[in-house]
Coordinates of C-alpha atoms in Angstrom, one line a residue:
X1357 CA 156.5 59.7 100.0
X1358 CA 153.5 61.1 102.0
X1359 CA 154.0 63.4 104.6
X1360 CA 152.4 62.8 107.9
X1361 CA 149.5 65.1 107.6
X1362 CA 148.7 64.2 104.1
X1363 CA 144.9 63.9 104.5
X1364 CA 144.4 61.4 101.3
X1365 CA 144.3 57.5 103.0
X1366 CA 145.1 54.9 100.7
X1367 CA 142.6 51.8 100.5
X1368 CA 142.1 50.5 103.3
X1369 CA 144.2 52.7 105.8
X1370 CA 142.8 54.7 108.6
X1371 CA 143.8 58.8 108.3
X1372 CA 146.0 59.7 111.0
X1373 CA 144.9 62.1 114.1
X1374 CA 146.7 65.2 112.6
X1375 CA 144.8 64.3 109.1
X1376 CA 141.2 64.1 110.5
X1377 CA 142.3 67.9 112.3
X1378 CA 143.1 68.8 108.6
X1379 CA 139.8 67.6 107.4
X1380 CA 138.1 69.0 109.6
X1381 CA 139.8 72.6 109.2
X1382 CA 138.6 72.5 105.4
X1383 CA 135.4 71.6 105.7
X1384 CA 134.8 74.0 108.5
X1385 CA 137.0 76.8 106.5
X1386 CA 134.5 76.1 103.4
X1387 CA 131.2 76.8 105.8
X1388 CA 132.5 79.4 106.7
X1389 CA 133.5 81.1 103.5
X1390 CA 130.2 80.1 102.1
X1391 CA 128.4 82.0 105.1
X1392 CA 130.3 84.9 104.5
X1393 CA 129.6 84.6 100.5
X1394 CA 126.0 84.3 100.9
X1395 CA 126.5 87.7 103.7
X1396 CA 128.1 89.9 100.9
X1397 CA 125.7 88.6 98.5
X1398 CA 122.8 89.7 101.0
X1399 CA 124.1 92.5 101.7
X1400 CA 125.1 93.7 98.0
X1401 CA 121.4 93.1 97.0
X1402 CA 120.3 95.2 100.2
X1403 CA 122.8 98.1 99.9
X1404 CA 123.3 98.3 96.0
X1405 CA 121.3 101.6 94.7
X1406 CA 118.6 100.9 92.4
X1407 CA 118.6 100.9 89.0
X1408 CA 117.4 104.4 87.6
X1409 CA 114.2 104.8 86.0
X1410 CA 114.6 105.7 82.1
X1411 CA 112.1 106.9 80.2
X1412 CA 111.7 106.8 76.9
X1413 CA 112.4 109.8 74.0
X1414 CA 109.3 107.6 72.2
X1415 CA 105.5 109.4 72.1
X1416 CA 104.3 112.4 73.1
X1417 CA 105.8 114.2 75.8
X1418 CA 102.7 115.8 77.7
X1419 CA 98.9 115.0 77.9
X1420 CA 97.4 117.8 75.1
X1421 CA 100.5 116.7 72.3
X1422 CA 99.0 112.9 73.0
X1423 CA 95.6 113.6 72.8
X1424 CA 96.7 115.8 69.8
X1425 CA 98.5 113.2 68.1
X1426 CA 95.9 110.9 68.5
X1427 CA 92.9 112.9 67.6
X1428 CA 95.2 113.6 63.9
X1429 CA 95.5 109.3 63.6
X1430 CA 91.3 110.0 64.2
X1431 CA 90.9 112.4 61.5
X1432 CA 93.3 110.6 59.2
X1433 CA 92.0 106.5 59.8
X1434 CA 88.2 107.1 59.7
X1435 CA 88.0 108.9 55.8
X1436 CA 90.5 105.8 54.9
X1437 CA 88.0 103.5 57.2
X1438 CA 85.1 104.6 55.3
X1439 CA 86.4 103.6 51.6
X1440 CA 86.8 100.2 52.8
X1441 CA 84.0 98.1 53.1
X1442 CA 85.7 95.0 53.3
X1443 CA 88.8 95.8 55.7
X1444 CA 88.2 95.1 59.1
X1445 CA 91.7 95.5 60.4
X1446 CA 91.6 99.5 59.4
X1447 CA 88.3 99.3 61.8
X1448 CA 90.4 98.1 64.6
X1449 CA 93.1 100.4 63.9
X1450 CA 90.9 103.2 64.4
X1451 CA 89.3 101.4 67.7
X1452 CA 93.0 101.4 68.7
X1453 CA 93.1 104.9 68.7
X1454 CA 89.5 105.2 70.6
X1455 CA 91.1 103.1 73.0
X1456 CA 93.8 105.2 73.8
X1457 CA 92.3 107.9 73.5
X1458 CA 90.0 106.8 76.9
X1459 CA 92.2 105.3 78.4
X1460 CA 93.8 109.3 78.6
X1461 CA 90.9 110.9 78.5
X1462 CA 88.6 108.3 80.7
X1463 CA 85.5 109.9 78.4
X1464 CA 83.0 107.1 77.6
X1465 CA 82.5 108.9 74.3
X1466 CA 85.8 107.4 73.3
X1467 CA 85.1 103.8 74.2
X1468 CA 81.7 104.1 72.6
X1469 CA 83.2 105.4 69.3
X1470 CA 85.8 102.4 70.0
X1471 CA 83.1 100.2 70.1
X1472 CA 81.0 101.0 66.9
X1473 CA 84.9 100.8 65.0
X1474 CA 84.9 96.7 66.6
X1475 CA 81.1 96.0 65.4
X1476 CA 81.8 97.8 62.1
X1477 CA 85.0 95.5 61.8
X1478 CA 83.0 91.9 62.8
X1479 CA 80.3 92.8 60.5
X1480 CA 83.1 92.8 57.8
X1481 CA 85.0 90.1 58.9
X1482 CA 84.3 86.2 57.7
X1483 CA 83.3 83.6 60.4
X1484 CA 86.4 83.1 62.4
X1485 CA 88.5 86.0 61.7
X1486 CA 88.0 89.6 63.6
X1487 CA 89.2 91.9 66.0
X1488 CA 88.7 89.4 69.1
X1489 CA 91.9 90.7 71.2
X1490 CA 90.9 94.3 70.5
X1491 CA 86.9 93.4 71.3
X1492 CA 88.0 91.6 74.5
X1493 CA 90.6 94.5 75.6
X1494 CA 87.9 96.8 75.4
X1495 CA 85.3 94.6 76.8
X1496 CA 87.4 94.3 80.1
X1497 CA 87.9 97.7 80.0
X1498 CA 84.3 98.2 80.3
X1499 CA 84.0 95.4 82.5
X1500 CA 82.0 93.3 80.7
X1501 CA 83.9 90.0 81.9
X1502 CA 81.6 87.4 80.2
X1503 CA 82.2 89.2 76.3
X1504 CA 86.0 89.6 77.4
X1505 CA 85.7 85.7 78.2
X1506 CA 84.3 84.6 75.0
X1507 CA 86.5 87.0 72.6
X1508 CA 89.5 85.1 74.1
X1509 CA 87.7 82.0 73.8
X1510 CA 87.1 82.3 70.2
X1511 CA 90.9 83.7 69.8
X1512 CA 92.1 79.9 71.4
X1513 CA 90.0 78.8 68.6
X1514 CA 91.6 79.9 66.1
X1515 CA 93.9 77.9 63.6
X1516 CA 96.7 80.0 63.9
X1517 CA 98.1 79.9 67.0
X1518 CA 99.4 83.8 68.0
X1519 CA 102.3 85.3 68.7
X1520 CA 103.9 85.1 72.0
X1521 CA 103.2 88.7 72.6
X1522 CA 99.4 88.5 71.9
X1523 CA 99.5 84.8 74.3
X1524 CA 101.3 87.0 77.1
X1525 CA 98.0 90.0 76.6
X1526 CA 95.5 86.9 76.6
X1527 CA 97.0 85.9 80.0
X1528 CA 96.7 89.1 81.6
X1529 CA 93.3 89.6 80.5
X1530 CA 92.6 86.2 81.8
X1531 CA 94.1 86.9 85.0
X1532 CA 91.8 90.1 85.0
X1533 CA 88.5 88.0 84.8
X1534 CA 89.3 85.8 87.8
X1535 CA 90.2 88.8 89.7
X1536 CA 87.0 90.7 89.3
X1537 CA 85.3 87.2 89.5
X1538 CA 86.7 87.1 92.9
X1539 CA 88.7 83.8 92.1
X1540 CA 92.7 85.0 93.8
X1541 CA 94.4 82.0 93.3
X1542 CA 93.4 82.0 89.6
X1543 CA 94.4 85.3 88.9
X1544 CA 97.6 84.9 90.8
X1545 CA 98.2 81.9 88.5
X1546 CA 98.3 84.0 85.8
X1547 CA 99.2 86.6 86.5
X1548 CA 102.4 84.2 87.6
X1549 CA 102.7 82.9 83.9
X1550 CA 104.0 86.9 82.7
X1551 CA 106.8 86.4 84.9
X1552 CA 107.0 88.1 88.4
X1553 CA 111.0 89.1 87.9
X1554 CA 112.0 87.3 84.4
X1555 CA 111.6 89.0 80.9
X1556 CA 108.1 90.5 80.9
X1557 CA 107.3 92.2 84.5
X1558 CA 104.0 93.5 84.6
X1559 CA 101.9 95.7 86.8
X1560 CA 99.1 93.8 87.1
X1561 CA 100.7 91.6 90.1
X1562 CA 101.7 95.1 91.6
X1563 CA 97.9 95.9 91.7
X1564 CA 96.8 91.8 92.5
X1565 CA 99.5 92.3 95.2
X1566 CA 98.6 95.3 97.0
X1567 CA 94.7 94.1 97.0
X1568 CA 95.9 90.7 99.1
X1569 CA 97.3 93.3 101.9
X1570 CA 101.5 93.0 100.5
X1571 CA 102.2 96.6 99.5
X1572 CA 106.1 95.8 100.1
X1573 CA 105.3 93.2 97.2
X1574 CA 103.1 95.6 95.2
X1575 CA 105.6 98.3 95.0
X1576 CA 108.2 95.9 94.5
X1577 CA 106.6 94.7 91.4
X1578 CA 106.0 98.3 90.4
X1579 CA 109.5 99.4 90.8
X1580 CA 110.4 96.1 88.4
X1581 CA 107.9 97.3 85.5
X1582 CA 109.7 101.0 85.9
X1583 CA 113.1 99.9 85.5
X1584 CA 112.5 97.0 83.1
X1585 CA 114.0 99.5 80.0
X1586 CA 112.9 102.3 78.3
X1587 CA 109.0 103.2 79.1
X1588 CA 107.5 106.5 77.4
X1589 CA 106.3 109.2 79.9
X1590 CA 102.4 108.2 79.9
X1591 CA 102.9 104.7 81.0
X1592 CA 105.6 106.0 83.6
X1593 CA 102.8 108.6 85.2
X1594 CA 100.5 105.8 85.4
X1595 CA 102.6 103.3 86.9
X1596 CA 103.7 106.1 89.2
X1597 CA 100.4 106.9 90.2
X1598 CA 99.6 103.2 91.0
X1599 CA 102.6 103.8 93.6
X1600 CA 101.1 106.9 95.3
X1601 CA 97.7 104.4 95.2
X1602 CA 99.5 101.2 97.1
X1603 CA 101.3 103.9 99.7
X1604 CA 97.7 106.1 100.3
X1605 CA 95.9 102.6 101.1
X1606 CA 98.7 102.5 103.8
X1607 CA 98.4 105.5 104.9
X1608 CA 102.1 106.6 104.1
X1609 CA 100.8 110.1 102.8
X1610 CA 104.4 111.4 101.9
X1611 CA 105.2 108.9 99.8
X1612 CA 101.9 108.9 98.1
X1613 CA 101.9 112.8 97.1
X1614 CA 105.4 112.7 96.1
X1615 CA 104.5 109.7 93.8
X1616 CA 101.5 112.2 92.9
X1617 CA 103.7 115.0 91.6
X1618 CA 106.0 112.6 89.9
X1619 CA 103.2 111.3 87.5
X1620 CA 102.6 114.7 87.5
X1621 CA 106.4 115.6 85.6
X1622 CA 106.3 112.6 83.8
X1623 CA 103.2 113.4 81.8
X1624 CA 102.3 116.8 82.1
X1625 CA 98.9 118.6 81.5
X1626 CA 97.6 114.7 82.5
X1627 CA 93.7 115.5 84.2
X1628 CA 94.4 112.4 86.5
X1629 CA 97.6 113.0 88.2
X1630 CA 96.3 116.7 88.6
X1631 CA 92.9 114.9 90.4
X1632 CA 95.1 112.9 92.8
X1633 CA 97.5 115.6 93.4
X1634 CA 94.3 118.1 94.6
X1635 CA 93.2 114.7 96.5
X1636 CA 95.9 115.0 98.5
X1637 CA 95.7 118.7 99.5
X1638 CA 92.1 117.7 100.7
X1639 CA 93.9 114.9 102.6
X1640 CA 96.0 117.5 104.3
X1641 CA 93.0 119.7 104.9
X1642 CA 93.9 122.8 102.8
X1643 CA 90.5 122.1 101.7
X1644 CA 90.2 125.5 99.8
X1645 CA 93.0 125.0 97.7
X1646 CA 92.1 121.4 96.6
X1647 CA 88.8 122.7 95.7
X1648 CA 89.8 125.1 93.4
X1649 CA 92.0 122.5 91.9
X1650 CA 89.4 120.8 91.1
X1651 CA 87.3 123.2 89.7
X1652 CA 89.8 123.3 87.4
X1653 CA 90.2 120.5 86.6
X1654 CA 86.5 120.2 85.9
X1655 CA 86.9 123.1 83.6
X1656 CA 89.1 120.7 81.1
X1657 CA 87.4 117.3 81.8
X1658 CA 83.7 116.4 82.2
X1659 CA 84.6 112.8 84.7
X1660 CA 82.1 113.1 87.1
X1661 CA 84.0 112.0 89.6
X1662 CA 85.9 115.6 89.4
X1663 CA 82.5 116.7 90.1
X1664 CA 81.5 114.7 92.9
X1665 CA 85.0 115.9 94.4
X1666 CA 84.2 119.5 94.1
X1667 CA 80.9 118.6 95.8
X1668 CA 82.8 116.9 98.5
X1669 CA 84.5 119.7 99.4
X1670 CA 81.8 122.5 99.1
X1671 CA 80.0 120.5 101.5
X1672 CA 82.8 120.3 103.7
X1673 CA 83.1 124.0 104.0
X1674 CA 79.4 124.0 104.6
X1675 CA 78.2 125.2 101.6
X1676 CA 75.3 123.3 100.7
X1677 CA 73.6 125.4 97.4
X1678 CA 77.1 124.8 95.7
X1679 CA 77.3 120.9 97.0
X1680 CA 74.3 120.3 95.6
X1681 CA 74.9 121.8 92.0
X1682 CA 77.7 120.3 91.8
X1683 CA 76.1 117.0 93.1
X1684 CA 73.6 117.6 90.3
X1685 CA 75.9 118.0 87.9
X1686 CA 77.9 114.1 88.9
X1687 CA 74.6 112.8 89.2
X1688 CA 73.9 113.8 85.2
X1689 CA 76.9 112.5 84.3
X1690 CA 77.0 109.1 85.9
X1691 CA 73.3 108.6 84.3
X1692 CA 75.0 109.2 81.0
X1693 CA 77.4 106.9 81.5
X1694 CA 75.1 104.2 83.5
X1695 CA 73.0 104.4 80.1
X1696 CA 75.9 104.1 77.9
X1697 CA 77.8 101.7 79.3
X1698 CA 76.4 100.6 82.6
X1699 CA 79.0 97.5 83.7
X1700 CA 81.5 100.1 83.9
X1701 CA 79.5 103.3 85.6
X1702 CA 77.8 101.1 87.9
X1703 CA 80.8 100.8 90.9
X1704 CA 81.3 104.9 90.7
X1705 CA 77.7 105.6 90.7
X1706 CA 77.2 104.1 93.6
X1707 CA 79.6 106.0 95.7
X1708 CA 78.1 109.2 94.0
X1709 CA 74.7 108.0 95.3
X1710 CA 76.3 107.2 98.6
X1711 CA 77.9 110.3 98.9
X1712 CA 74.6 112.7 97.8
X1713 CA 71.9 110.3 96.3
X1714 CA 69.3 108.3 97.8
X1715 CA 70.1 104.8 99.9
X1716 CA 67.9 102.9 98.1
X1717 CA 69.2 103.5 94.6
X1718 CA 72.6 103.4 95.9
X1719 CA 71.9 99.6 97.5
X1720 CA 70.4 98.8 94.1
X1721 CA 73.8 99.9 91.9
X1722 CA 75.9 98.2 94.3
X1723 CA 73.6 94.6 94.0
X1724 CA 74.3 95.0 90.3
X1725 CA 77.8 95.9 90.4
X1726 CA 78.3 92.7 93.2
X1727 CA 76.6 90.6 90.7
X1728 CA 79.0 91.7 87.8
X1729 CA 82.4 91.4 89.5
X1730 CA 82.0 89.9 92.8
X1731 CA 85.1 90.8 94.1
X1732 CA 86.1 92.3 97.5
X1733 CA 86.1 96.4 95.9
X1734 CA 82.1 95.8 94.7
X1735 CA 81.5 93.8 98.0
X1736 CA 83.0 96.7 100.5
X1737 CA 81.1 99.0 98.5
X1738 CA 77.8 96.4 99.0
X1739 CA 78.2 96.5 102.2
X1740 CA 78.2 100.5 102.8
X1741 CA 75.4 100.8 101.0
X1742 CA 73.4 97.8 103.2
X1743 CA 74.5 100.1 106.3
X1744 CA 73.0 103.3 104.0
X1745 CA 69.8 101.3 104.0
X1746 CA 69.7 99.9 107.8
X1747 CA 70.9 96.5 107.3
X1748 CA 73.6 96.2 109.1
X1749 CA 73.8 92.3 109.6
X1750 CA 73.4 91.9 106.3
X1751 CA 76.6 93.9 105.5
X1752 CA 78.5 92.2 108.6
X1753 CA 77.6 88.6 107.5
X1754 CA 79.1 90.0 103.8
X1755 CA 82.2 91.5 104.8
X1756 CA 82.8 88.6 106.8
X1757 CA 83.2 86.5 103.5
X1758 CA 85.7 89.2 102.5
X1759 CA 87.7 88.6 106.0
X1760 CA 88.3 85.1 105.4
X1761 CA 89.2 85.4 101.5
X1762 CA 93.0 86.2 100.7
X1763 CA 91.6 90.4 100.1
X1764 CA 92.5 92.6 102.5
X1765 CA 92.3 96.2 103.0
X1766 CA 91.6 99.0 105.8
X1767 CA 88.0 99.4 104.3
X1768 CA 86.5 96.5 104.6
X1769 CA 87.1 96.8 108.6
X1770 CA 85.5 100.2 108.7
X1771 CA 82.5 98.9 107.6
X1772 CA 82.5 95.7 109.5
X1773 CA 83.0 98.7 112.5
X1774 CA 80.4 100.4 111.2
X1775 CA 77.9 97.9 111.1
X1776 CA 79.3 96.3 114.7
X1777 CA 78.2 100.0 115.8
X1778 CA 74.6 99.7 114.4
X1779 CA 74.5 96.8 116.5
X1780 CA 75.5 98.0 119.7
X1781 CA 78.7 95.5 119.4
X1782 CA 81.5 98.2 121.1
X1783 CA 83.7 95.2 121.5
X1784 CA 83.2 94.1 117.7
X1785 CA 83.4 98.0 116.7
X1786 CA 86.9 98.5 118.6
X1787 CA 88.3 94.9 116.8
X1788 CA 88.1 96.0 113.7
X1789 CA 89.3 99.6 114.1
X1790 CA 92.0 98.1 115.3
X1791 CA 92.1 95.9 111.7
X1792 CA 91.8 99.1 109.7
X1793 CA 94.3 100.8 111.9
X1794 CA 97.0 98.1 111.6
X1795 CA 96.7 98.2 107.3
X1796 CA 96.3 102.1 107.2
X1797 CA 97.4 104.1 110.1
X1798 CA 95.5 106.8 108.8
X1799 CA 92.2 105.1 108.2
X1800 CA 89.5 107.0 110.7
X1801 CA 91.3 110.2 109.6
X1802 CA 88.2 112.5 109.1
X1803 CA 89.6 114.3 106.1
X1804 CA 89.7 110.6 104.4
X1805 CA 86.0 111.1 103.7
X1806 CA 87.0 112.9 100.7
X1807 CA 88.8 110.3 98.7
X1808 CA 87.4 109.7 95.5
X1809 CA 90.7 108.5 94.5
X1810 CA 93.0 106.1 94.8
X1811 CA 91.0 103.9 97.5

């Protein structure tokens, strides 16, 4: 027997007032606990304390014991590399170590020596076989996109297909080239396939991410890679220091420096982290100090860019003898490294020239560089150096190409202010302060002129 309320009609009868209420309870009951599910849900994401970073127990703990330990695999590979004529997979373990050696070190000496292991290894090798992955790696490092293109080329060529780990480096690097090609979507694509928040996270959408104007995304993505499991203390400091990077192009200074010093701890005795940590007493105009760090820091490491910062700051203090040795002394570095390995000097040496060089030669690095890697970094840089040599329309009518792509940061509104200003546009010169202001609060801060990092 049913009881009045009983909300289940039989065939073909109508429910009854008081079952239609009931019916109506439930469904709204079920709304209701299903907003309130998808509240606690929201608000356990929001509220729940991140996951802690963990770094590994796994290689060296500090900067000297790596470049130690790797200098010992050097000294132990290359004897062992020499007895075998015909083994081109001990050539690219010893361009391994090059490889990592620079990548520490940022000395060109390293790459080159990586370099000669990779020829010595494909002169070895038979027709289809060789250290392609390595050879394109390296290529990209040096940013010579059309030999990183081919190597990966010749890898999809081959008959073996590779592991899912070496697939996973080939899209990255992939995603690389369209980047510095300038093609976003492309590289967004790809950089898609690693997986934005599944089993593989990977900086490189953290760095794609905070180049489209998305720092909230960029660090997002960083924070992901950090907490994905164990990582050693190197690639912590470095992922640390792309932080600082993402917060210092938003002008959030406090964030930056104390993601500065925590690259710092990570991997101690590190040249790099001890260059953006001085940055940033430069930023906050205890100029003295930061000078002295870099001094230092020059002491231990021949990167001409530690050079061109002491510079920087001599000349900000107004001591010109001392800007320009030190001047000299960037300028003899970047025209070893422009003859070395020019691709990969060429974006550097033109801020250096710039900075203390002469317009002209500075226009003519920057054409080269924009014709390498036409991207919005080589373009903003195209365009200071077109306002260095007078052209200010010409700069305008290329930074507005940069305006209407998907790349977006503070910089590339200074100089479309800049160039407004040659003009005599106030009106145009105002607009785009305001641009620059709205990505980076701090952008027309006059200490910012000494950022050789991290912008």
């Amino acid at each position: 027997m049913r009881d009045a309320d009983d909300v289940t009609p039989t065939v073909g009868q109508r429910p009854s007032l008081g079952g239609w209420r009931a019916l109506l309870w439930l469904l709204a009951s079920a709304a209701i606990t299903f907003v309130l599910a998808r509240a606690a849900e929201r608000w356990w994401v929001e509220t729940r304390p991140e996951p802690p970073i963990r770094q590994s127990s796994a290689g060296e703990h500090d900067y000297p014991a790596a470049i130690a330990y790797l200098d010992r695999m050097i000294a132990g590979l290359k004897p062992l590399g020499a007895k075998r004529d015909d083994d081109w997979l001990m050539q690219e373990r010893i361009a391994h170590q090059y490889m990592s050696r620079a990548r520490l070190t940022g000395d060109f000496n390293d790459y080159d020596q990586a370099q000669q292991a990779l020829s010595k290894g494909f002169a070895m090798a038979t027709p289809g076989t060789g250290p392609h992955l390595s050879q394109a790696a390296l290529a990209l490092s040096l940013h010579r996109l059309g030999m990183a293109s081919c190597m990966l080329d010749a890898v999809d060529a081959y008959a073996v297909r590779p592991e899912a780990e070496e697939r996973a480096g080939m899209t990255a690097m992939r995603g690389d080239i369209a980047l510095y090609r300038g093609k976003y979507a492309e590289a967004l694509a790809q950089y898609r396939k690693l997986s934005e928040d599944g089993e593989r996270p990977d900086q490189r959408l953290a760095i794609f991410w905070s180049r489209m104007g998305r720092p909230d995304a960029a660090i997002a993505a960083v924070k992901r890679v950090e907490r994905a499991g164990l990582v050693p203390g190197d690639a912590l400091a470095q992922l640390a220091l792309l932080r600082g990077t993402i917060e210092l192009q938003r002008g959030n200074w406090d964030a930056a420096e104390a993601a500065f010093a925590e690259a710092d701890q990570r991997f101690p005795g590190w040249w790099l982290a001890g260059a953006y940590r001085a940055q940033m007493l430069a930023l906050r105009g205890k100029t003295t100090k930061a000078r002295r760090a870099f001094e230092a820091l020059a002491a231990r490491n021949g990167d001409p860019m530690l050079a061109d910062a002491v510079a920087s700051l001599y000349r900000a203090q107004g001591d010109y003898a001392r800007t320009e040795q030190w001047a000299k002394r960037a300028g003899d570095g970047w025209a070893a490294r422009l003859k070395l390995f020019p691709e990969a000097a060429l974006g550097h040496a033109t801020e250096h020239e710039l900075a203390f060089g002469v317009p002209a030669r500075a226009l003519d690095l920057a054409r080269r560089d924009f014709a390498f890697r036409p991207h919005g970094a080589t373009a903003i840089a195209l365009g200071w150096a077109l306002i260095a040599n007078n052209r200010p329309a010409e700069a305008l009518k290329l930074i507005d190409k940069v305006n209407a792509s998907s790349w977006q940061s503070a910089e590339q509104h200074l100089v479309a202010a800049r160039a407004h200003a040659l003009l005599g546009d106030s009106a145009g010169v105002e607009a785009e302060q305001d641009k620059a202001l709205a990505i980076n609060p701090k952008a027309l801060d006059p200490n910012a002129t000494v950022l050789w990092y991290g912008h």
